[in-house]
CSV table of C-alpha atoms in Angstrom, one decimal:
chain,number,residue,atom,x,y,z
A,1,UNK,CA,5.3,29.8,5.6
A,2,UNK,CA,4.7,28.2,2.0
A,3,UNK,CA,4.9,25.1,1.5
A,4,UNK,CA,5.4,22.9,-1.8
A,5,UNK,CA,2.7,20.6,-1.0
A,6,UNK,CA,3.2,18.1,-4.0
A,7,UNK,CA,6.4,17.1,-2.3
A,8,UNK,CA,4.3,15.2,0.2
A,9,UNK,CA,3.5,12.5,-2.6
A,10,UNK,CA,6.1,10.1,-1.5
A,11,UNK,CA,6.7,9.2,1.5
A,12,UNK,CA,9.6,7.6,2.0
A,13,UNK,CA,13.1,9.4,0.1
A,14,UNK,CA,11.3,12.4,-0.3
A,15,UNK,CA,12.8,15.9,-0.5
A,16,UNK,CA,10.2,18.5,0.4
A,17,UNK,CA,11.1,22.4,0.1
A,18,UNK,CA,9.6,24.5,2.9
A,19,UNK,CA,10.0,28.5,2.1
A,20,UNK,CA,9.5,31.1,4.5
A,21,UNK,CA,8.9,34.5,3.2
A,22,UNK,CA,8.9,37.8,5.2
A,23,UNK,CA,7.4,40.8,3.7
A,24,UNK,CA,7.5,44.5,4.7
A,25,UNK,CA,3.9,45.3,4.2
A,26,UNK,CA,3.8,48.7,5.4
A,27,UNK,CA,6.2,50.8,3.4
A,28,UNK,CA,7.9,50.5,0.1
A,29,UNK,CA,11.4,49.4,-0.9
A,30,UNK,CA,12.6,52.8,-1.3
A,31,UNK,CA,11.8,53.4,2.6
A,32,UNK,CA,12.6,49.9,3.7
A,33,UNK,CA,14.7,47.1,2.5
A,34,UNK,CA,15.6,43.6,3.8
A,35,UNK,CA,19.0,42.2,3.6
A,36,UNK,CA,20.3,38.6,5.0
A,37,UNK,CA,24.0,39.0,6.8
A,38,UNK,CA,26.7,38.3,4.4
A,39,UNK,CA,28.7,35.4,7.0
A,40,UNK,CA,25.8,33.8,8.2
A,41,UNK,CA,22.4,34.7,7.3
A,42,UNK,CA,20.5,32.0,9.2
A,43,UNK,CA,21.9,30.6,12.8
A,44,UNK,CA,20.9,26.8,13.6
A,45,UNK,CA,21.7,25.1,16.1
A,46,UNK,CA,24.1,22.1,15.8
A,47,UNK,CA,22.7,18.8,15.8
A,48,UNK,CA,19.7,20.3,15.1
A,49,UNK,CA,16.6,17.4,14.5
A,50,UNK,CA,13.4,17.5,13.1
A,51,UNK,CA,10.7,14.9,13.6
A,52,UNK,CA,10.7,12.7,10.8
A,53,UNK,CA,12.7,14.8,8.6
A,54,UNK,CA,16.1,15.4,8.2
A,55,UNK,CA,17.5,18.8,7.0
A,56,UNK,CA,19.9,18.8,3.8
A,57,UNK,CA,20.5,22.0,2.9
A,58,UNK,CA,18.8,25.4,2.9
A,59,UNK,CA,19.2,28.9,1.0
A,60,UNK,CA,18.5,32.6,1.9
A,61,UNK,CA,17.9,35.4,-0.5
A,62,UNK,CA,16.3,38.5,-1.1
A,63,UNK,CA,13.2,39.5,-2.8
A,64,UNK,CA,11.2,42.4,-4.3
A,65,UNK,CA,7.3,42.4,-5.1
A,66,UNK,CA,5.2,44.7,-7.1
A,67,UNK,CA,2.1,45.6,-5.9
A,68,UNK,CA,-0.4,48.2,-7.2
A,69,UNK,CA,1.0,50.4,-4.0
A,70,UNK,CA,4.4,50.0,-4.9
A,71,UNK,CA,7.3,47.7,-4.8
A,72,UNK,CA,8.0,45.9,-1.2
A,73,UNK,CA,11.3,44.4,0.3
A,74,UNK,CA,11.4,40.8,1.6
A,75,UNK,CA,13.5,38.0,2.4
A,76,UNK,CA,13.0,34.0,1.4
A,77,UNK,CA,14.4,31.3,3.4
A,78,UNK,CA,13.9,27.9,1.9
A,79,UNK,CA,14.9,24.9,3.8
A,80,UNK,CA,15.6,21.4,2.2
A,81,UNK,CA,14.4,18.0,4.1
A,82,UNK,CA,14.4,14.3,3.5
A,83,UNK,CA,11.5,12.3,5.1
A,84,UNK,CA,12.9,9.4,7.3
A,85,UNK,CA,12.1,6.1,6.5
A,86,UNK,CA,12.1,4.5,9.7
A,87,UNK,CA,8.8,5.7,11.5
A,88,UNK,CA,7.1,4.5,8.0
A,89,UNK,CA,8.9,0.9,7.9
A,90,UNK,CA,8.1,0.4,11.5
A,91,UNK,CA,5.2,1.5,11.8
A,92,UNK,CA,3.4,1.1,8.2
A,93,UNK,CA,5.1,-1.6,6.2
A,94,UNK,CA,7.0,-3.9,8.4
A,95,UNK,CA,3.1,-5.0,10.3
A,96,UNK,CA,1.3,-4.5,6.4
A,97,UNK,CA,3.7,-6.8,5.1
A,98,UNK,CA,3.3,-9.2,8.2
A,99,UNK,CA,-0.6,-9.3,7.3
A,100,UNK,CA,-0.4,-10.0,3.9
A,101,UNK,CA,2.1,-12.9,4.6
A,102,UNK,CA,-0.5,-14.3,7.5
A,103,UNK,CA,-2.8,-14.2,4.8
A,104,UNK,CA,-1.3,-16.8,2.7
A,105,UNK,CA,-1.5,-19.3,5.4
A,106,UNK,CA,-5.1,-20.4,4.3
A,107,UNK,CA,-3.6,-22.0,1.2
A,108,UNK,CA,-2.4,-25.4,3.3
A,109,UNK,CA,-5.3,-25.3,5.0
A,110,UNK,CA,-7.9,-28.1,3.9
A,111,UNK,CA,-10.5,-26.6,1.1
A,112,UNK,CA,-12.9,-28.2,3.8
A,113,UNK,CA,-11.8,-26.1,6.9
A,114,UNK,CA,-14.6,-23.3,6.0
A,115,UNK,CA,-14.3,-21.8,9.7
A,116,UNK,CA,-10.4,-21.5,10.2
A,117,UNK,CA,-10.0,-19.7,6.2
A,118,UNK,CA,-12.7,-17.5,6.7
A,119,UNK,CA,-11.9,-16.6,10.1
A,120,UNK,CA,-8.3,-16.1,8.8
A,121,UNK,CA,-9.3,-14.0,5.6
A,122,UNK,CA,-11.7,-12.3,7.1
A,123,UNK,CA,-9.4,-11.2,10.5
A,124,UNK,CA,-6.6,-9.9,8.3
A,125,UNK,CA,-8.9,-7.4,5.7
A,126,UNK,CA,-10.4,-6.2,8.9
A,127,UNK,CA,-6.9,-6.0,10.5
A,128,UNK,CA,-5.9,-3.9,7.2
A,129,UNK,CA,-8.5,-1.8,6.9
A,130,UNK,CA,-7.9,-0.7,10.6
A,131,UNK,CA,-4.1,0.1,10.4
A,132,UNK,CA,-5.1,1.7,6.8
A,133,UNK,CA,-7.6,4.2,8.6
A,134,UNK,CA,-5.2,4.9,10.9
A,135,UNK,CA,-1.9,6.0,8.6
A,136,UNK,CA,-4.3,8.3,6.9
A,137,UNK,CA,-5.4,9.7,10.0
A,138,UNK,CA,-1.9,11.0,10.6
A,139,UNK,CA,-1.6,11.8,7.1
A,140,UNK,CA,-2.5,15.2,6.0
A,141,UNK,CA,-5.3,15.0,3.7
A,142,UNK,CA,-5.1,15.5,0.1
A,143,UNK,CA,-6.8,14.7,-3.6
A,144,UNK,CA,-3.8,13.3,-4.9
A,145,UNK,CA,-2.5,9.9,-4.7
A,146,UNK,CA,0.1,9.3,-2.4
A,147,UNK,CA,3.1,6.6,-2.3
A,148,UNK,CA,1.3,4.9,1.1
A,149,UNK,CA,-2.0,5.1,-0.8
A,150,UNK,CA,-0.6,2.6,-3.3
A,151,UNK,CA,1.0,0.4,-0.7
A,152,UNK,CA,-1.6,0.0,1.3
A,153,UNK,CA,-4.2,-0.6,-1.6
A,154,UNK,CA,-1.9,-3.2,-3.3
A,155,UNK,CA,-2.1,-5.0,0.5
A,156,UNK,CA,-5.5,-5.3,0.7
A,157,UNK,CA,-5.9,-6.6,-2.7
A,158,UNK,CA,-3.5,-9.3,-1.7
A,159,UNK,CA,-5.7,-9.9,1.4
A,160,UNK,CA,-9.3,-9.9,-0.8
A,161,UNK,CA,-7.3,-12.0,-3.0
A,162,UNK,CA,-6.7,-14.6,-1.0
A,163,UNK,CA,-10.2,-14.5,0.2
A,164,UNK,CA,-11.6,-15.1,-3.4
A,165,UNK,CA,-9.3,-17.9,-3.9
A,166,UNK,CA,-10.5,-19.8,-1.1
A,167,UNK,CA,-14.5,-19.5,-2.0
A,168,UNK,CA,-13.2,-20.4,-5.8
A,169,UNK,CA,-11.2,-23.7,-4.0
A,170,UNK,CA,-14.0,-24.4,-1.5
A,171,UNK,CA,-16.6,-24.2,-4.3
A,172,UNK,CA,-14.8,-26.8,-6.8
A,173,UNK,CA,-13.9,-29.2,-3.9
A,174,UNK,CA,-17.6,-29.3,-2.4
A,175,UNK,CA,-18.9,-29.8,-6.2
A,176,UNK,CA,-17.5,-33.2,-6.3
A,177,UNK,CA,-19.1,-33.8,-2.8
A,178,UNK,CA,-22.0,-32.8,-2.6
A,179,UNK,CA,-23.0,-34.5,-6.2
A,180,UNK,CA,-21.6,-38.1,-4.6
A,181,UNK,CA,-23.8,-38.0,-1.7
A,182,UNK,CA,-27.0,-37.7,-3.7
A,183,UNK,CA,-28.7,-40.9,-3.1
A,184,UNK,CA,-30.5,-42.0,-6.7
A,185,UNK,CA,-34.0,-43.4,-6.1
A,186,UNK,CA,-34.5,-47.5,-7.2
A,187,UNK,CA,-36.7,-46.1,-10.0
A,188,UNK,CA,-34.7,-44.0,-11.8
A,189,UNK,CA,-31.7,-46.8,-12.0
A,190,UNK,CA,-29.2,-45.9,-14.9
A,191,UNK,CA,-30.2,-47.7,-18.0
A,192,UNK,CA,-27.5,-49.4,-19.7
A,193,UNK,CA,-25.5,-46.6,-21.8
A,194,UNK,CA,-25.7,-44.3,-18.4
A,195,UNK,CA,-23.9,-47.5,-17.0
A,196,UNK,CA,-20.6,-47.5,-19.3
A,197,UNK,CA,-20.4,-43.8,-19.1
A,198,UNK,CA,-20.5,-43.9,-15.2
A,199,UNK,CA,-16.8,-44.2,-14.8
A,200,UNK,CA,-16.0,-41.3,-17.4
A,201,UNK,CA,-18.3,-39.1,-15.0
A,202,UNK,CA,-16.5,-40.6,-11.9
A,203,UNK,CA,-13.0,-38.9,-13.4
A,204,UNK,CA,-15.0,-35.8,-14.4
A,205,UNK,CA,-16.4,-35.3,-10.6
A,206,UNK,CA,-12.9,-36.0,-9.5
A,207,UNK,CA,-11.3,-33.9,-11.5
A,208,UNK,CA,-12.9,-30.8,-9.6
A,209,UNK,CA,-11.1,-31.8,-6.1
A,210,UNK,CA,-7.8,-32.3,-7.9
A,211,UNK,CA,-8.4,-28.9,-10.1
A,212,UNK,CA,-9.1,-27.1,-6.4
A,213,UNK,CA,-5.7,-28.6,-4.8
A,214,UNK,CA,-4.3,-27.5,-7.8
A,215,UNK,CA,-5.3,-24.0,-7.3
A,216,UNK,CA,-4.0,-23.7,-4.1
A,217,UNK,CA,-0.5,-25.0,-4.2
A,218,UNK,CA,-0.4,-22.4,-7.7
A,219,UNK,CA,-1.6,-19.7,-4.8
A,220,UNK,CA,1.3,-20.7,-3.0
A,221,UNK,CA,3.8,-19.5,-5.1
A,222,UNK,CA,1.9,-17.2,-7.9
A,223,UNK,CA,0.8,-15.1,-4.1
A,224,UNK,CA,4.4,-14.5,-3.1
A,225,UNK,CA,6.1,-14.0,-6.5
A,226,UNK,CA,3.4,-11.2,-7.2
A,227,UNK,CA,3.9,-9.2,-3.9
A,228,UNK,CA,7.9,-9.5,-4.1
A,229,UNK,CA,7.7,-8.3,-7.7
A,230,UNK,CA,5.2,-5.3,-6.3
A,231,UNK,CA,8.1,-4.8,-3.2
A,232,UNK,CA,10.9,-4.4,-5.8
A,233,UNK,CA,8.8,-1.9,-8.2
A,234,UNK,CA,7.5,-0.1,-5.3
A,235,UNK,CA,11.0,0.2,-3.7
A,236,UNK,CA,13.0,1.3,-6.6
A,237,UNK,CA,10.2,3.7,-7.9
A,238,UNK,CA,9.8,6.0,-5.0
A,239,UNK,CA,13.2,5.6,-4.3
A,240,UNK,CA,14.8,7.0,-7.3
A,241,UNK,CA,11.6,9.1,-7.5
C-alpha cells in the first residue's frame, strides 16, 4: 500500500490518493505478467463506506519495473477519497469555537472581578490545550503543518488573548485606585502650585479607569470581528484548497 501522505494536510475537503501496487517478485515479465479484466477490473461492493472518507473514483492499470534482475509485471490500483467533514465539525470546531466564544465573556465582567476573569481565562486555555492534545492524538503524526494545526493555534491565541487583555484592563483600572487611597502625611501638605494642579491630576488618574473600560468594550467587538474574519479565510482556503 502507498500512500500520498501530503494529502493528509487538510483535513476537511481533502482528496487523498491511496495506491496499491502488486508486484511479481519472483520471475520476470517474460515468464509472468499481470493483467486487470477488461469489464470490471475491481468488484466493490455497493454502498460501500469508509470511515471518514468517502470514495470518488478509482483507476486500475498495469505496470512494468526494471530491476537489475530483470523487468517484473505488476498491477496499480489507485483509489480516490474525500475526507468527511462532519466527525471534524462535531467533534473539533463546533466545541473550539464554543471555547473561544466563552472566552469573550470576561469583557462585561467588572475590571475589579480578578477571581471570576481569571478563573474564566484560565478554565478555557486549559480546556483548549486538553481537546488540542487530544485531536492530535488521533492524528497521525507528521513534521508538516496541518489545516487543524492552524485552527487550533489561532483558538488558543484568541483564548491567551483575552487573558492579556484583562491583566492590561485590570492593571489601568487598579492604577487610579490604588494612587487615591494613599493617605499623604500632614507634613508633606501640597504647597500652593501642587494645589492648582491637583485637579489636572484628578482627570489624569481618571483618565486610566475610563482608558480601561474603553479597552474592553473595543475587545468586544475587535475579538469577534477578528475570529469571523479568521472563520471566512480558514473556510474558503482549505476549501478550495
Amino acid at each position: 500500500m502507498r500512500q500520498s501522505v501530503r494529502e493528509y494536510q487538510q483535513q476537511i475537503a481533502t482528496v487523498p490518493l491511496h495506491s496499491m501496487l502488486s508486484l511479481s517478485d519472483a520471475n520476470t515479465d517474460d515468464l509472468v505478467k499481470y493483467r486487470w479484466l477488461a469489464d470490471r477490473p475491481i468488484d466493490l461492493p455497493e454502498g460501500l463506506e469508509i470511515a471518514q472518507f468517502e470514495l470518488l473514483g478509482f483507476s486500475a492499470n498495469a505496470t512494468s519495473h526494471a530491476y537489475v534482475t530483470g523487468n517484473f509485471s505488476g498491477l496499480l490500483a489507485e483509489f480516490k477519497l474525500r475526507r468527511q467533514s462532519g466527525y471534524h465539525v462535531l467533534q473539533t470546531y463546533v466545541p473550539t469555537i464554543l471555547i473561544v466564544s466563552i472566552s469573550w465573556v470576561s469583557f462585561w465582567l467588572d475590571p475589579n472581578a480578578v477571581p471570576g476573569r481569571v478563573t474564566l481565562g484560565v478554565t478555557t486555555l486549559l480546556t483548549l490545550t486538553t481537546l488540542a492534545s487530544g485531536i492530535r492524538a488521533s492524528l497521525p503524526p507528521v513534521s508538516y503543518v496541518k489545516a487543524i494545526d492552524v485552527w487550533i493555534g489561532t483558538c488558543m491565541l484568541m483564548v491567551f488573548s483575552a487573558l492579556v487583555e484583562f491583566t492590561l484592563v485590570n492593571w489601568l483600572f487598579n492604577k487610579k485606585v490604588t494612587k487615591s487611597l494613599l493617605k499623604i502625611p500632614k507634613s508633606a501638605e501640597p504647597t500652593q502650585s501642587q494645589r492648582d494642579s491637583a485637579p489636572e491630576t484628578s482627570k489624569a488618574r481618571r483618565t486610566y479607569a475610563r482608558h480601561a473600560l474603553l479597552i474592553d468594550r473595543l475587545s468586544r467587538l475587535i475579538f469577534p470581528v477578528i475570529f469571523l474574519l479568521f472563520n471566512l479565510t480558514y473556510w474558503l482556503c482549505y476549501s478550495v484548497s
